Coordinates of C-alpha atoms and ligand atoms in Angstrom, one line a residue:
X168 CA 17.0 9.7 -20.6
X169 CA 15.3 12.9 -20.0
X170 CA 12.6 13.1 -18.4
X171 CA 9.7 15.7 -18.4
X172 CA 6.6 15.5 -14.6
X173 CA 3.8 17.9 -16.1
X174 CA 3.1 18.8 -12.4
X175 CA 6.6 17.8 -11.3
X176 CA 6.8 19.6 -7.5
X177 CA 3.2 18.2 -6.6
X178 CA 3.3 15.8 -3.8
X179 CA 3.7 12.8 -5.8
X180 CA 6.1 14.3 -9.3
X181 CA 8.8 15.4 -6.3
X182 CA 8.6 12.4 -4.6
X183 CA 9.6 10.6 -8.8
X184 CA 11.7 13.7 -9.4
X185 CA 13.9 12.9 -6.6
X186 CA 14.2 9.2 -7.4
X187 CA 14.8 9.0 -10.9
X188 CA 17.7 12.1 -10.0
X189 CA 19.6 10.0 -7.9
X190 CA 20.7 7.5 -11.5
X191 CA 18.2 7.0 -13.8
X192 CA 17.0 10.7 -15.9
X193 CA 20.5 12.7 -17.1
X194 CA 18.0 15.2 -17.2
X195 CA 15.2 16.3 -15.4
X196 CA 12.3 19.4 -15.9
X197 CA 9.7 19.8 -13.3
X198 CA 6.8 21.5 -15.0
X199 CA 3.4 23.3 -13.9
X200 CA 1.4 27.1 -13.7
X201 CA 3.8 28.2 -11.7
X202 CA 6.8 26.7 -10.4
X203 CA 8.4 30.0 -8.8
X204 CA 5.1 29.8 -6.1
X205 CA 6.5 26.1 -5.0
X206 CA 9.2 24.4 -3.7
X207 CA 12.0 24.1 -5.6
X208 CA 13.1 20.3 -6.2
X209 CA 16.7 20.2 -6.1
X210 CA 18.4 19.5 -9.2
X211 CA 15.4 19.3 -11.5
X212 CA 14.9 22.0 -13.7
X213 CA 11.9 23.8 -13.2
X214 CA 9.5 24.6 -16.7
X215 CA 6.2 26.9 -16.9
X216 CA 3.5 25.7 -18.7
X217 CA -0.2 25.3 -18.8
X218 CA -1.7 22.0 -20.0
X219 CA -5.2 24.0 -20.0
X220 CA -3.2 25.9 -23.3
X221 CA -3.6 23.1 -25.6
X222 CA 0.0 25.5 -27.5
X223 CA 1.9 24.4 -24.5
X224 CA 3.0 21.5 -25.0
X225 CA 4.6 20.5 -27.7
X226 CA 7.0 22.6 -28.0
X227 CA 8.1 21.5 -24.5
X228 CA 8.5 18.0 -25.6
X229 CA 11.4 18.8 -27.9
X230 CA 14.7 16.9 -27.0
X231 CA 12.3 14.5 -23.8
X232 CA 12.6 10.5 -23.4
X233 CA 9.8 10.5 -21.6
X234 CA 7.0 12.3 -19.4
X235 CA 5.9 11.1 -17.0
X236 CA 1.6 12.8 -15.4
X237 CA 1.6 13.5 -12.5
X238 CA -1.8 15.4 -12.3
X239 CA -5.4 14.6 -13.6
X240 CA -5.7 17.2 -17.1
X241 CA -6.6 16.5 -20.7
X242 CA -4.7 13.3 -19.6
X243 CA -5.9 11.1 -23.2
X244 CA -4.6 14.7 -25.1
X245 CA -1.9 14.9 -23.4
X246 CA -0.8 11.0 -23.8
X247 CA -1.8 11.4 -28.1
X248 CA 0.5 14.0 -28.6
X249 CA 3.5 12.6 -27.0
X250 CA 2.8 9.0 -28.8
X251 CA 2.4 10.9 -31.7
X252 CA 6.0 12.1 -31.5
X253 CA 7.6 9.3 -30.5
X254 CA 7.7 9.8 -26.8
X255 CA 7.0 7.7 -24.0
X256 CA 4.3 8.5 -21.1
X257 CA 3.0 6.7 -17.7
X258 CA 0.7 8.2 -16.2
X259 CA -0.1 8.1 -12.2
X260 CA -3.6 8.6 -12.7
X261 CA -6.5 6.6 -11.1
X262 CA -9.8 8.6 -13.5
X263 CA -10.6 4.9 -15.5
X264 CA -12.6 7.6 -18.0
X265 CA -9.1 8.8 -19.1
X266 CA -8.1 5.5 -18.3
X267 CA -10.0 3.7 -21.1
X268 CA -9.8 6.3 -24.1
X269 CA -5.6 6.4 -23.3
X270 CA -5.2 2.5 -24.0
X271 CA -7.3 2.3 -27.5
X272 CA -4.5 5.7 -28.6
X273 CA -2.4 3.7 -31.5
X274 CA 1.4 3.7 -29.8
X275 CA 3.2 4.1 -32.1
X276 CA 7.2 2.7 -31.4
X277 CA 6.9 4.0 -28.5
X278 CA 5.0 3.1 -24.9
X279 CA 2.4 4.2 -22.7
X280 CA 2.5 3.1 -19.1
X281 CA -0.8 3.8 -17.3
X282 CA -2.2 2.6 -14.1
X283 CA 1.3 3.5 -12.2
X284 CA 1.7 4.2 -8.4
X285 CA -0.6 3.2 -5.4
X286 CA -3.5 2.7 -6.6
X287 CA -3.7 1.8 -8.7
X288 CA -0.7 0.5 -9.7
X289 CA 0.8 -1.5 -6.6
X290 CA -2.6 -2.4 -6.1
X291 CA -2.8 -3.8 -10.2
X292 CA 0.2 -5.7 -8.9
X293 CA -1.0 -7.0 -5.9
X294 CA -3.6 -8.6 -7.9
X295 CA -1.7 -10.4 -9.9
X296 CA 0.5 -11.7 -8.2
X297 CA -2.4 -13.4 -5.7
X298 CA -4.6 -14.5 -9.0
X299 CA -1.5 -16.1 -10.5
X300 CA -1.0 -17.7 -7.1
X301 CA -4.4 -19.6 -6.3
X302 CA -5.9 -19.0 -9.7
X303 CA -9.2 -17.1 -8.0
X304 CA -11.5 -15.6 -10.2
X305 CA -12.9 -13.0 -7.7
X306 CA -10.1 -9.8 -6.1
X307 CA -11.8 -7.5 -3.9
X308 CA -8.5 -4.5 -2.8
X309 CA -8.3 -2.4 0.1
X310 CA -7.0 0.9 0.5
X311 CA -6.8 2.2 3.6
X312 CA -4.9 5.9 3.9
X313 CA -3.3 8.3 6.5
X314 CA -5.7 10.4 7.9
X315 CA -2.8 12.6 9.1
X316 CA -1.0 12.4 6.2
X317 CA -0.2 15.8 3.7
X318 CA -1.9 14.9 0.8
X319 CA -1.2 16.7 -2.0
X320 CA -4.5 19.3 -3.2
X321 CA -4.7 17.5 -6.8
X322 CA -4.9 14.3 -5.0
X323 CA -7.4 15.6 -2.3
X324 CA -9.9 17.2 -4.8
X325 CA -10.0 14.0 -6.9
X326 CA -10.8 12.0 -3.9
X327 CA -13.7 14.2 -3.0
X328 CA -15.5 14.6 -6.0
X329 CA -15.1 10.6 -6.1
X330 CA -16.6 10.8 -2.6
X331 CA -20.5 10.8 -3.8
X332 CA -19.9 7.5 -5.6
X333 CA -19.3 5.8 -2.3
X334 CA -20.2 2.3 -2.2
X335 CA -21.2 -0.8 -0.6
X336 CA -18.6 -1.8 2.8
X337 CA -17.5 -5.1 3.5
X338 CA -14.5 -6.0 5.5
X339 CA -10.9 -5.9 3.8
X340 CA -7.0 -7.3 6.0
X341 CA -4.7 -4.9 6.6
X342 CA -1.6 -5.6 8.2
X343 CA -0.4 -5.0 11.3
X344 CA -0.8 -2.4 13.9
X345 CA -4.4 -1.8 10.9
X346 CA -6.0 -5.4 11.5
X347 CA -9.4 -6.1 9.9
X348 CA -11.5 -2.7 8.9
X349 CA -14.8 -1.9 7.3
X350 CA -13.6 -0.8 3.9
X351 CA -16.5 1.0 1.5
X352 CA -16.7 0.8 -2.7
X353 CA -14.4 3.9 -3.5
X354 CA -14.1 4.9 -7.9
X355 CA -10.7 3.5 -7.9
X356 CA -9.7 2.9 -11.6
X357 CA -7.9 -0.4 -10.7
X358 CA -11.0 -2.8 -10.8
X359 CA -12.1 -1.0 -13.9
X360 CA -9.4 -2.3 -15.5
X361 CA -8.4 -6.2 -14.2
X362 CA -11.3 -7.4 -15.5
X363 CA -10.0 -6.2 -19.1
X364 CA -6.3 -7.0 -18.2
X365 CA -6.7 -10.2 -16.1
X366 CA -10.0 -11.0 -16.9
X367 CA -11.4 -11.9 -13.4
X368 CA -13.8 -9.7 -11.3
X369 CA -12.7 -6.5 -9.0
X370 CA -13.9 -4.7 -6.6
X371 CA -11.6 -1.8 -4.4
X372 CA -12.4 -0.5 -1.3
X373 CA -11.5 2.6 1.2
X374 CA -10.7 3.4 4.1
X375 CA -8.8 6.0 6.8
X376 CA -6.2 4.2 9.3
X377 CA -9.9 6.4 11.6
X378 CA -11.9 4.1 12.0
X379 CA -14.5 6.6 13.8
X380 CA -13.6 9.1 10.5
X381 CA -14.2 6.1 7.3
X382 CA -17.6 6.1 9.6
X383 CA -18.3 9.0 9.0
X384 CA -17.8 8.3 5.0
X385 CA -21.0 7.9 3.3
X386 CA -22.6 10.7 5.8
X387 CA -19.8 12.9 3.8
X388 CA -20.9 11.7 0.7
X389 CA -24.5 12.6 1.4
X390 CA -23.4 15.8 2.0
X391 CA -20.4 16.9 -0.4
X392 CA -23.5 17.2 -2.6
X393 CA -25.0 20.2 -1.3
X394 CA -23.3 23.6 -2.6
X395 CA -20.5 25.2 -1.1
X396 CA -20.3 22.0 1.2
X397 CA -17.0 20.7 -1.1
X398 CA -14.9 24.0 -1.3
X399 CA -15.5 23.8 2.9
X400 CA -13.9 19.9 2.6
X401 CA -10.8 20.9 0.8
X402 CA -10.4 23.6 2.4
X403 CA -10.5 22.3 5.9
X404 CA -8.1 19.1 4.3
X405 CA -5.8 21.8 3.2
X406 CA -5.1 23.2 7.1
X407 CA -6.2 19.5 9.4
X408 CA -4.8 16.6 9.2
X409 CA -5.3 14.1 11.9
X410 CA -3.8 10.6 12.3
X411 CA -0.8 8.7 10.6
X412 CA 1.0 9.0 7.8
X413 CA 0.7 5.5 7.1
X414 CA -1.1 3.3 4.4
X415 CA -2.0 0.2 3.2
X416 CA -3.0 -1.9 0.5
X417 CA -3.8 -5.5 0.4
X418 CA -5.7 -7.4 -2.7
X419 CA -7.4 -11.1 -1.8
X420 CA -7.9 -14.1 -4.3
X421 CA -8.6 -18.0 -3.5
X422 CA -8.0 -17.7 0.0
X423 CA -4.8 -15.5 -0.1
X424 CA -3.4 -11.8 0.5
X425 CA -0.6 -10.0 -0.8
X426 CA 0.1 -6.5 1.6
X427 CA 1.9 -3.0 0.7
X428 CA 2.2 -0.5 3.6
X429 CA 4.2 1.9 4.6
X430 CA 4.1 5.6 5.3
X431 CA 3.4 8.3 2.7
X432 CA 1.1 7.3 0.3
X433 CA 2.7 10.4 -2.2
X434 CA 5.9 9.0 -1.7
X435 CA 5.5 5.1 -2.8
X436 CA 3.5 6.5 -5.5
X437 CA 6.4 9.1 -6.9
X438 CA 8.9 6.3 -6.4
X439 CA 6.4 3.9 -8.2
X440 CA 6.6 6.0 -11.5
X441 CA 9.8 6.4 -11.3
X442 CA 10.7 2.4 -11.1
X443 CA 8.3 2.8 -13.8
X444 CA 10.4 5.6 -15.7
X445 CA 12.9 3.7 -15.1
X446 CA 12.0 0.6 -16.9
X447 CA 11.2 1.8 -20.1
X448 CA 14.1 1.4 -22.3
X449 CA 13.4 -2.8 -21.6
X450 CA 9.4 -2.1 -22.5
X451 CA 8.2 -3.1 -25.8
X452 CA 6.3 -0.4 -27.1
X453 CA 2.3 0.0 -27.6
X454 CA 0.1 0.6 -24.3
X455 CA 0.0 -0.9 -21.5
X456 CA -1.5 -1.1 -17.7
X457 CA 1.7 -1.9 -15.1
X458 CA 0.3 -5.2 -14.8
X459 CA 0.9 -6.1 -18.3
X460 CA 4.4 -4.8 -18.9
X461 CA 5.6 -5.2 -15.4
X462 CA 6.6 -8.7 -13.2
X463 CA 5.4 -7.8 -10.0
X464 CA 7.7 -10.0 -7.4
X465 CA 10.6 -7.9 -9.1
X466 CA 8.8 -4.5 -9.1
X467 CA 7.6 -4.6 -5.5
X468 CA 10.8 -5.9 -4.1
X469 CA 12.3 -3.1 -5.5
X470 CA 9.9 -1.0 -3.5
X471 CA 10.6 -2.5 -0.1
X472 CA 14.7 -1.8 -0.8
X473 CA 13.3 1.5 -0.2
X474 CA 11.5 1.0 3.2
X475 CA 8.3 -0.1 2.5
X476 CA 7.0 -3.6 3.7
X477 CA 5.3 -6.6 0.6
X478 CA 3.1 -9.7 3.2
X479 CA 1.5 -12.6 2.0
X480 CA -1.4 -13.9 3.7
X481 CA -3.3 -17.4 3.7
X482 CA -7.3 -17.6 4.5
X483 CA -7.2 -19.1 8.2
Ligands
NAP177 N1 -2.3 6.0 -8.9 C1 -1.8 6.3 -7.7 O1 -1.4 6.0 -6.1 C2 -2.1 8.0 -7.1 C3 -1.7 8.5 -5.8 C4 -1.7 9.8 -5.4 C5 -1.7 11.3 -6.4 N2 -2.6 10.1 -7.6 C6 -3.1 11.4 -8.6 O2 -1.6 12.0 -9.0 C7 -2.2 13.1 -9.3 C8 -1.2 14.0 -8.7 O3 -1.3 13.9 -6.7 P1 -0.7 15.3 -5.9 O4 -1.0 14.7 -4.9 O5 1.0 15.2 -6.4 O6 -1.3 16.0 -5.7 P2 -0.7 18.4 -6.1 O7 0.2 17.6 -5.1 O8 -1.7 18.9 -6.4 O9 0.3 17.8 -7.0 C9 -0.3 18.5 -9.0 C10 0.6 19.1 -9.8 O10 0.1 19.6 -10.7 C11 0.3 20.9 -11.0 N3 -1.1 21.4 -12.0 C12 -2.0 21.2 -12.0 N4 -2.4 22.3 -12.8 C13 -2.4 22.4 -14.0 C14 -2.4 22.5 -15.4 N5 -3.1 22.9 -15.7 N6 -0.8 23.2 -16.0 C15 0.1 22.4 -15.2 N7 0.1 21.5 -14.0 C16 -1.2 21.6 -13.4 C17 0.5 21.5 -9.8 O11 1.0 23.1 -9.9 P3 0.5 24.1 -10.5 O12 -0.5 24.3 -9.3 O13 1.6 25.1 -9.5 O14 0.0 24.3 -11.5 C18 1.4 20.6 -8.9 O15 2.3 20.9 -9.2 C19 -3.3 13.6 -9.5 O16 -4.3 13.2 -10.1 C20 -4.0 12.5 -8.4 O17 -5.1 12.3 -8.5 C21 -2.3 9.1 -7.9

């Protein structure tokens, strides 16, 4: 399989590239605006490509079997061009708008898998596990991110853009060492797609590993409405990494909680994306969210083999 990873030397893309080069892919090309400035991904070809240039993508698709999209830039347009050319498409975006647009595209003979990564991605699969196990119709997803991890610039930008939409809070149960935490509703796409794919109501909440920083999130959300505050926050987050690099994602439905945890969310996201790309040849043509196309237990077991943990808890 020949794979083109857009945003391929970023924090998520480079993890996916490394995993694909370990076996699945015959050739991996990592693309971005300035590969010369990036740390090279060993074994991958590098390609200079700016997705803002609308004519740049089509020539890059020559001889490519699958595109893995690891950047938020015109995702629906990129997906449409891939599917029109019979190139499979996998996207890690957490933005609900582009995902809803891609859902409506005709796939022809190609396969597109959306909601790939950790949140969305693993969170959708945990939700499906709990719903199938209990028949519960209300899903609560909790996300805990390490404030000490060096998250990619695009992921930090996405989070800052989303912060003003921070909503009401609730308590969510996370695996050790985190325990029960307050999470604030956050606009991850999983809660918007699960009603369509599983027919359930869903909400997703975010907290940080630091309880103090989590408590400060509503105030930070209000501050970000001020001019210049976003640029200052982005610069600070690029330099300051206080806390750990652990993460945990839990889904609860019908009194049952399934939890996935480990270290370095960018690595987990990249490995999950690579695992989806690896499975493309066995998936039917069409546009799918991960929970529609992939059986959760086997997929999550493949990730736990890479050092992540899966746990189940019942209420009480
Ligand atoms: N589903 C999930 O669980 C999950 C988790 C984490 C992140 N994400 C998503 O994954 C994406 C990547 O995150 P990340 O942490 O890897 O960010 P990152 O490290 O900043 O990587 C983004 C990459 O995209 C490239 N890029 C930016 N603008 C581009 C353009 N116009 N044309 C071509 N390439 C461009 C960047 O390289 P240049 O600047 O050199 O072009 C960079 O290599 C984000 O969309 C984020 O929201 C999803």
